[in-house]
């Protein structure tokens, strides 16, 4: 939007307020400065810096995230429904990959200072196979890219995805599916 | 593009030919008239009607597919990286659903003549829990929406997605993952 | 929009509510299941399934319509200002066509299961020259494509399009124009 | 595109050449300086200044036209499939209007220096009811908006739009339709 | 938006009201008919005709401006962050130019009736080196293109751009920068 | 584009090759790993990671840059015609700012791990007022954002921007302008 416009005092654009008296704080965020706590089930944590945190991003079509990984940590296979992602490695080394619509795995090991692209909407992941922590900055061409974690979406949804959908999709029995569901929490 | 333009004889737009002498055949397709063969592993088959089949669709941002389901057939959880989908039931009854980025399953049973929306990029599926075949027409707001089948992308990719990524994502052991992989073919 | 976002409770996006607690009903519509009443002047009826009927379509850029045709029925020449259309024939046979910006008529007969594309913004029509009813499902790459029926827009507008505009456009006399206007109702 | 990019030497973008060594001539056009010949059937003439005339406009999404009107001249009802139009009156006075999708005529008289908007894809017209010539500059938010003249599209297409489509659309007999067709030339 | 939609009564779209009962006045503007007062510091004045003046332009992606120039008047180097511009010369003669991202000046003299393109976001200017006033109509592919005047942005901002940024950017001393700042008013 | 499509072997999209057999190298770049040489006139250097370096970015609408700053180094006022920018500080501390279209300076000091947004098309700068080097990663929502450095565009263009345009814009004499020009090189 036009930050100088007189007309935007109380308007909402994209469902977010369009402030008329912006200050530097509306374009600033300090929340990516420190590593997030990686003592999660997967050993990784994503910290977002999008329009929900930075009002000035509204209508501007870009955002960042920071991802921290414990040694052995994984950012499990997921998609971003509304954006392409580029990661820049801040620390450590990661094995990263995405799968094309032809089921070709495009993967590589990337280390500090290197970057890798995950095309819009495709399943991708990053794993820290090193012995020390790792971290990346991710850039997205959306102010709110959204994230869908495959494992959580299929095995920890509320209500649950029907067993017969999962057994047939993953070629396993109901017992295995029930076990996979039982091992998860919605907060993934 | 402007179908009347003199300048487009040999041009390619979006990587597809932009023909200068279009005929009705460039805007027509008969390939969705008959049911596809549903004797697949999943018991469903998708027939596309996109810009690869219909040259006239180039730059026009829309396409269709037909999906046929055997009794008990499943169109397994998948995403379309570049489009929202609406299905219209031609025949039979289906249990359909998608999972939001908050891991909420939005699902419902739909029958002949009813429609359901699968928002852009979100994991969704359709299952024919009836005793007779079912079929739908799907509409997409992309001339080439792309499809990523989750099970195939993760367990049948070439090269393979590493076991440790899958065991950690799905909370199972290497033995189960190897079994899940062994049960798949790349052509899914 | 991000159906998982916490921030969208009361927001309006594109002028439509962006609900925070969506259910399957927001993505479902049954209104295309049965044929519409084709006893209209033109012998055809359009039933829309767009964002005005399906709240969940908001921001998703796609919609459907069902069109029913009596024997001999016509969906008269019209345009969609904001979308390309693809029709899939549910029943019967139709003679369809659109006119390019070079005044070339691209037309064809299409029957059950066949599809045809009407490029964005171009004048097009469908006529049921068969002896039995016909029906199609139309897909649009807009959540609200809009429709402008040429005959109604020019001869049944309120206030009326001036006679001298119409006589000069259609190369007829005022008497004929007045007659053409008198034969129409605004509800076309 | 990036006019400074080294990579664009021979590329075509949107089907138009993307020149690598642009000069001022690629961004300049003198063809709107003088009135066009208004001795046409309708008494008006449109001169385009779009990407077909101005190579530098490629990918930039805007173009102009000049329209000249003899006394009594009409720019007959037409649509632009890909753009909204704003007219600025250079000379004379015009009665202008467009019809909404609800068949409401939005019209007005505008004179030298005044401007009027014709929303994307809607049928609109301009008529010079004055005793002296008139002229406007039109701006479009497309590098190639396209124009579809309703009368020509329906009554002068090649091949011809079937009589039964036109009689039913315009509520007239075959005799009148044949007469209306016979009075037209494709070059409208 | 769809001017016929029933749903848009009180909605705001892009932060601007989306009126449900539009009239011709919502699509009309007379404010460009007369020359603006060119007795400004630069000898030029811009009069906008955008969505802030013309409610009907909302969502339609186009707008106009009129620029008047005294003899010797300059429209100083500026950018439009959200639009490409095309100027049409109404009166007089102008020396116009823009600079590419490769620092190539693309410039030319244009006279009455000629047009010139300023690509999106690039620095451009127009100067009237003639002895009589000049005027242009500018078209933009945005309903609110925004304007950033380089001299004012750098030397008349509030708060002020730090001297050391300006001295280093323009390779001058603090004394010159202070002088350049002192000679400006925020209202430029 | 659809990386799985069979049709894209030799096509160019946006003027860049659309490869049919992509490998991980097409989505990878190591060129941002090490600091660039900051012994430039301004004491800063920008290293791009866009579609010219990373073929896989084509059509994906995002890119990165790395900017290094010597102590006292400045990234002089510039614009990106096609993108919004977010910077993440890798090292050191910077004084950053942009100017709105209302000539309001929005500025702040940011240090390691903090981020700041520069809205699309607005003039912005970063200065390292610390005693040690600084570095940032910049994200853009364009695969080729383009950069226009204000000082170079106005005082080092080829051919040169006319003196009278610059004297009037910056309120200085021809002697100062000539001096400012003489102190620059095109390679800025």
PDB file of C-alpha atoms in Angstrom, chain E residues 48-180:
ATOM      1  CA  UNK E  48      -3.439  13.362  -9.831  1.00  0.00           C
ATOM      2  CA  UNK E  49      -6.531  11.501 -11.014  1.00  0.00           C
ATOM      3  CA  UNK E  50      -6.259   8.288  -9.017  1.00  0.00           C
ATOM      4  CA  UNK E  51      -8.422   6.195  -6.696  1.00  0.00           C
ATOM      5  CA  UNK E  52      -8.277   8.911  -4.036  1.00  0.00           C
ATOM      6  CA  UNK E  53     -10.190  11.169  -6.460  1.00  0.00           C
ATOM      7  CA  UNK E  54     -12.156   8.554  -8.463  1.00  0.00           C
ATOM      8  CA  UNK E  55     -13.810   5.907  -6.215  1.00  0.00           C
ATOM      9  CA  UNK E  56     -14.760   3.785  -9.227  1.00  0.00           C
ATOM     10  CA  UNK E  57     -11.088   3.086  -9.950  1.00  0.00           C
ATOM     11  CA  UNK E  58     -10.785   0.842  -6.892  1.00  0.00           C
ATOM     12  CA  UNK E  59      -9.311  -2.574  -7.884  1.00  0.00           C
ATOM     13  CA  UNK E  60      -9.089  -1.506 -11.554  1.00  0.00           C
ATOM     14  CA  UNK E  61      -5.337  -0.908 -11.691  1.00  0.00           C
ATOM     15  CA  UNK E  62      -5.023   2.265 -13.752  1.00  0.00           C
ATOM     16  CA  UNK E  63      -4.936   6.032 -13.205  1.00  0.00           C
ATOM     17  CA  UNK E  64      -3.951   9.327 -14.847  1.00  0.00           C
ATOM     18  CA  UNK E  65      -2.175  12.555 -13.937  1.00  0.00           C
ATOM     19  CA  UNK E  66      -1.815  15.910 -15.633  1.00  0.00           C
ATOM     20  CA  UNK E  67       1.528  17.686 -15.428  1.00  0.00           C
ATOM     21  CA  UNK E  68       1.951  21.362 -16.322  1.00  0.00           C
ATOM     22  CA  UNK E  69       5.291  23.046 -16.926  1.00  0.00           C
ATOM     23  CA  UNK E  70       6.158  26.737 -17.032  1.00  0.00           C
ATOM     24  CA  UNK E  71       8.737  27.788 -19.617  1.00  0.00           C
ATOM     25  CA  UNK E  72      11.947  26.329 -18.195  1.00  0.00           C
ATOM     26  CA  UNK E  73       9.949  24.252 -15.735  1.00  0.00           C
ATOM     27  CA  UNK E  74      11.220  20.877 -14.546  1.00  0.00           C
ATOM     28  CA  UNK E  75       9.472  17.800 -13.161  1.00  0.00           C
ATOM     29  CA  UNK E  76      12.527  16.810 -11.153  1.00  0.00           C
ATOM     30  CA  UNK E  77      13.951  13.253 -11.106  1.00  0.00           C
ATOM     31  CA  UNK E  78      11.506  10.933  -9.334  1.00  0.00           C
ATOM     32  CA  UNK E  79      10.211   7.368  -9.293  1.00  0.00           C
ATOM     33  CA  UNK E  80       6.796   5.703  -9.091  1.00  0.00           C
ATOM     34  CA  UNK E  81       7.191   2.663  -6.802  1.00  0.00           C
ATOM     35  CA  UNK E  82       4.153   0.840  -8.150  1.00  0.00           C
ATOM     36  CA  UNK E  83       3.703   1.719 -11.835  1.00  0.00           C
ATOM     37  CA  UNK E  84       5.054   2.275 -15.313  1.00  0.00           C
ATOM     38  CA  UNK E  85       4.169   5.688 -16.790  1.00  0.00           C
ATOM     39  CA  UNK E  86       3.388   6.808 -20.342  1.00  0.00           C
ATOM     40  CA  UNK E  87       3.219  10.543 -21.075  1.00  0.00           C
ATOM     41  CA  UNK E  88       1.270  12.092 -23.953  1.00  0.00           C
ATOM     42  CA  UNK E  89       2.219  15.704 -24.739  1.00  0.00           C
ATOM     43  CA  UNK E  90      -0.819  17.995 -24.719  1.00  0.00           C
ATOM     44  CA  UNK E  91       1.090  21.193 -25.384  1.00  0.00           C
ATOM     45  CA  UNK E  92       4.616  22.401 -25.967  1.00  0.00           C
ATOM     46  CA  UNK E  93       7.841  20.425 -26.134  1.00  0.00           C
ATOM     47  CA  UNK E  94       9.750  18.574 -23.412  1.00  0.00           C
ATOM     48  CA  UNK E  95      13.129  16.962 -22.915  1.00  0.00           C
ATOM     49  CA  UNK E  96      12.403  13.687 -21.113  1.00  0.00           C
ATOM     50  CA  UNK E  97      14.521  10.807 -19.900  1.00  0.00           C
ATOM     51  CA  UNK E  98      14.922   7.880 -17.558  1.00  0.00           C
ATOM     52  CA  UNK E  99      18.020   6.074 -16.291  1.00  0.00           C
ATOM     53  CA  UNK E 100      18.290   2.271 -16.539  1.00  0.00           C
ATOM     54  CA  UNK E 101      19.635   0.032 -13.783  1.00  0.00           C
ATOM     55  CA  UNK E 102      22.862   0.019 -15.840  1.00  0.00           C
ATOM     56  CA  UNK E 103      23.057   3.826 -15.478  1.00  0.00           C
ATOM     57  CA  UNK E 104      22.270   4.426 -19.138  1.00  0.00           C
ATOM     58  CA  UNK E 105      20.289   7.620 -19.767  1.00  0.00           C
ATOM     59  CA  UNK E 106      17.478   7.007 -22.260  1.00  0.00           C
ATOM     60  CA  UNK E 107      16.325  10.456 -23.287  1.00  0.00           C
ATOM     61  CA  UNK E 108      14.680  12.362 -26.076  1.00  0.00           C
ATOM     62  CA  UNK E 109      12.842  15.516 -26.974  1.00  0.00           C
ATOM     63  CA  UNK E 110       9.095  15.003 -27.415  1.00  0.00           C
ATOM     64  CA  UNK E 111       6.535  17.459 -28.707  1.00  0.00           C
ATOM     65  CA  UNK E 112       2.760  17.849 -28.886  1.00  0.00           C
ATOM     66  CA  UNK E 113       1.036  14.523 -29.574  1.00  0.00           C
ATOM     67  CA  UNK E 114       4.106  12.369 -29.001  1.00  0.00           C
ATOM     68  CA  UNK E 115       4.380   9.785 -26.231  1.00  0.00           C
ATOM     69  CA  UNK E 116       7.201   8.358 -24.117  1.00  0.00           C
ATOM     70  CA  UNK E 117       7.439   5.450 -21.658  1.00  0.00           C
ATOM     71  CA  UNK E 118       9.071   5.517 -18.203  1.00  0.00           C
ATOM     72  CA  UNK E 119       9.510   1.877 -17.044  1.00  0.00           C
ATOM     73  CA  UNK E 120       8.257   0.897 -13.598  1.00  0.00           C
ATOM     74  CA  UNK E 121      10.318   2.161 -10.683  1.00  0.00           C
ATOM     75  CA  UNK E 122      13.104   3.861 -12.686  1.00  0.00           C
ATOM     76  CA  UNK E 123      14.280   7.459 -12.045  1.00  0.00           C
ATOM     77  CA  UNK E 124      12.894   9.809 -14.727  1.00  0.00           C
ATOM     78  CA  UNK E 125      12.296  13.504 -15.367  1.00  0.00           C
ATOM     79  CA  UNK E 126      10.775  15.957 -17.849  1.00  0.00           C
ATOM     80  CA  UNK E 127      12.075  19.474 -18.574  1.00  0.00           C
ATOM     81  CA  UNK E 128      10.464  22.214 -20.594  1.00  0.00           C
ATOM     82  CA  UNK E 129      13.378  23.878 -22.369  1.00  0.00           C
ATOM     83  CA  UNK E 130      11.003  25.806 -24.578  1.00  0.00           C
ATOM     84  CA  UNK E 131       9.843  29.412 -24.248  1.00  0.00           C
ATOM     85  CA  UNK E 132       6.141  28.565 -23.796  1.00  0.00           C
ATOM     86  CA  UNK E 133       4.280  26.426 -21.240  1.00  0.00           C
ATOM     87  CA  UNK E 134       3.931  22.681 -21.758  1.00  0.00           C
ATOM     88  CA  UNK E 135       1.537  20.028 -20.468  1.00  0.00           C
ATOM     89  CA  UNK E 136       1.215  16.243 -20.559  1.00  0.00           C
ATOM     90  CA  UNK E 137      -1.269  13.557 -19.593  1.00  0.00           C
ATOM     91  CA  UNK E 138       0.386  10.648 -17.769  1.00  0.00           C
ATOM     92  CA  UNK E 139      -1.077   7.158 -17.593  1.00  0.00           C
ATOM     93  CA  UNK E 140      -0.097   4.621 -14.894  1.00  0.00           C
ATOM     94  CA  UNK E 141      -0.859   0.910 -14.474  1.00  0.00           C
ATOM     95  CA  UNK E 142      -1.805   1.365 -10.812  1.00  0.00           C
ATOM     96  CA  UNK E 143      -4.804   2.965  -9.139  1.00  0.00           C
ATOM     97  CA  UNK E 144      -2.351   4.728  -6.786  1.00  0.00           C
ATOM     98  CA  UNK E 145       1.167   4.690  -8.290  1.00  0.00           C
ATOM     99  CA  UNK E 146       2.816   6.821  -5.607  1.00  0.00           C
ATOM    100  CA  UNK E 147       5.597   9.307  -6.353  1.00  0.00           C
ATOM    101  CA  UNK E 148       8.978   9.734  -4.747  1.00  0.00           C
ATOM    102  CA  UNK E 149      10.817  12.920  -5.696  1.00  0.00           C
ATOM    103  CA  UNK E 150      14.529  12.170  -5.324  1.00  0.00           C
ATOM    104  CA  UNK E 151      15.694  15.650  -4.294  1.00  0.00           C
ATOM    105  CA  UNK E 152      12.958  16.078  -1.712  1.00  0.00           C
ATOM    106  CA  UNK E 153      13.299  12.518  -0.388  1.00  0.00           C
ATOM    107  CA  UNK E 154      17.015  12.956   0.221  1.00  0.00           C
ATOM    108  CA  UNK E 155      17.348  16.638   1.104  1.00  0.00           C
ATOM    109  CA  UNK E 156      13.964  17.538   2.586  1.00  0.00           C
ATOM    110  CA  UNK E 157      12.891  14.444   4.520  1.00  0.00           C
ATOM    111  CA  UNK E 158      11.586  14.639   8.071  1.00  0.00           C
ATOM    112  CA  UNK E 159      13.590  13.714  10.026  1.00  0.00           C
ATOM    113  CA  UNK E 160      16.544  14.589   7.797  1.00  0.00           C
ATOM    114  CA  UNK E 161      18.641  11.987   6.009  1.00  0.00           C
ATOM    115  CA  UNK E 162      21.992  12.050   7.884  1.00  0.00           C
ATOM    116  CA  UNK E 163      24.624  14.334   6.348  1.00  0.00           C
ATOM    117  CA  UNK E 164      27.226  11.579   6.183  1.00  0.00           C
ATOM    118  CA  UNK E 165      24.900   9.464   4.025  1.00  0.00           C
ATOM    119  CA  UNK E 166      24.466  12.342   1.605  1.00  0.00           C
ATOM    120  CA  UNK E 167      28.067  13.496   1.504  1.00  0.00           C
ATOM    121  CA  UNK E 168      29.224   9.970   0.732  1.00  0.00           C
ATOM    122  CA  UNK E 169      26.446   9.404  -1.833  1.00  0.00           C
ATOM    123  CA  UNK E 170      26.921  12.646  -3.709  1.00  0.00           C
ATOM    124  CA  UNK E 171      30.677  13.089  -3.086  1.00  0.00           C
ATOM    125  CA  UNK E 172      30.351  16.555  -1.601  1.00  0.00           C
ATOM    126  CA  UNK E 173      31.206  18.110   1.737  1.00  0.00           C
ATOM    127  CA  UNK E 174      28.939  18.665   4.726  1.00  0.00           C
ATOM    128  CA  UNK E 175      28.853  22.382   3.921  1.00  0.00           C
ATOM    129  CA  UNK E 176      27.398  21.748   0.453  1.00  0.00           C
ATOM    130  CA  UNK E 177      24.902  19.224   1.831  1.00  0.00           C
ATOM    131  CA  UNK E 178      23.749  21.633   4.516  1.00  0.00           C
ATOM    132  CA  UNK E 179      23.339  24.303   1.841  1.00  0.00           C
ATOM    133  CA  UNK E 180      21.365  21.924  -0.386  1.00  0.00           C
TER     134      UNK E 180
END
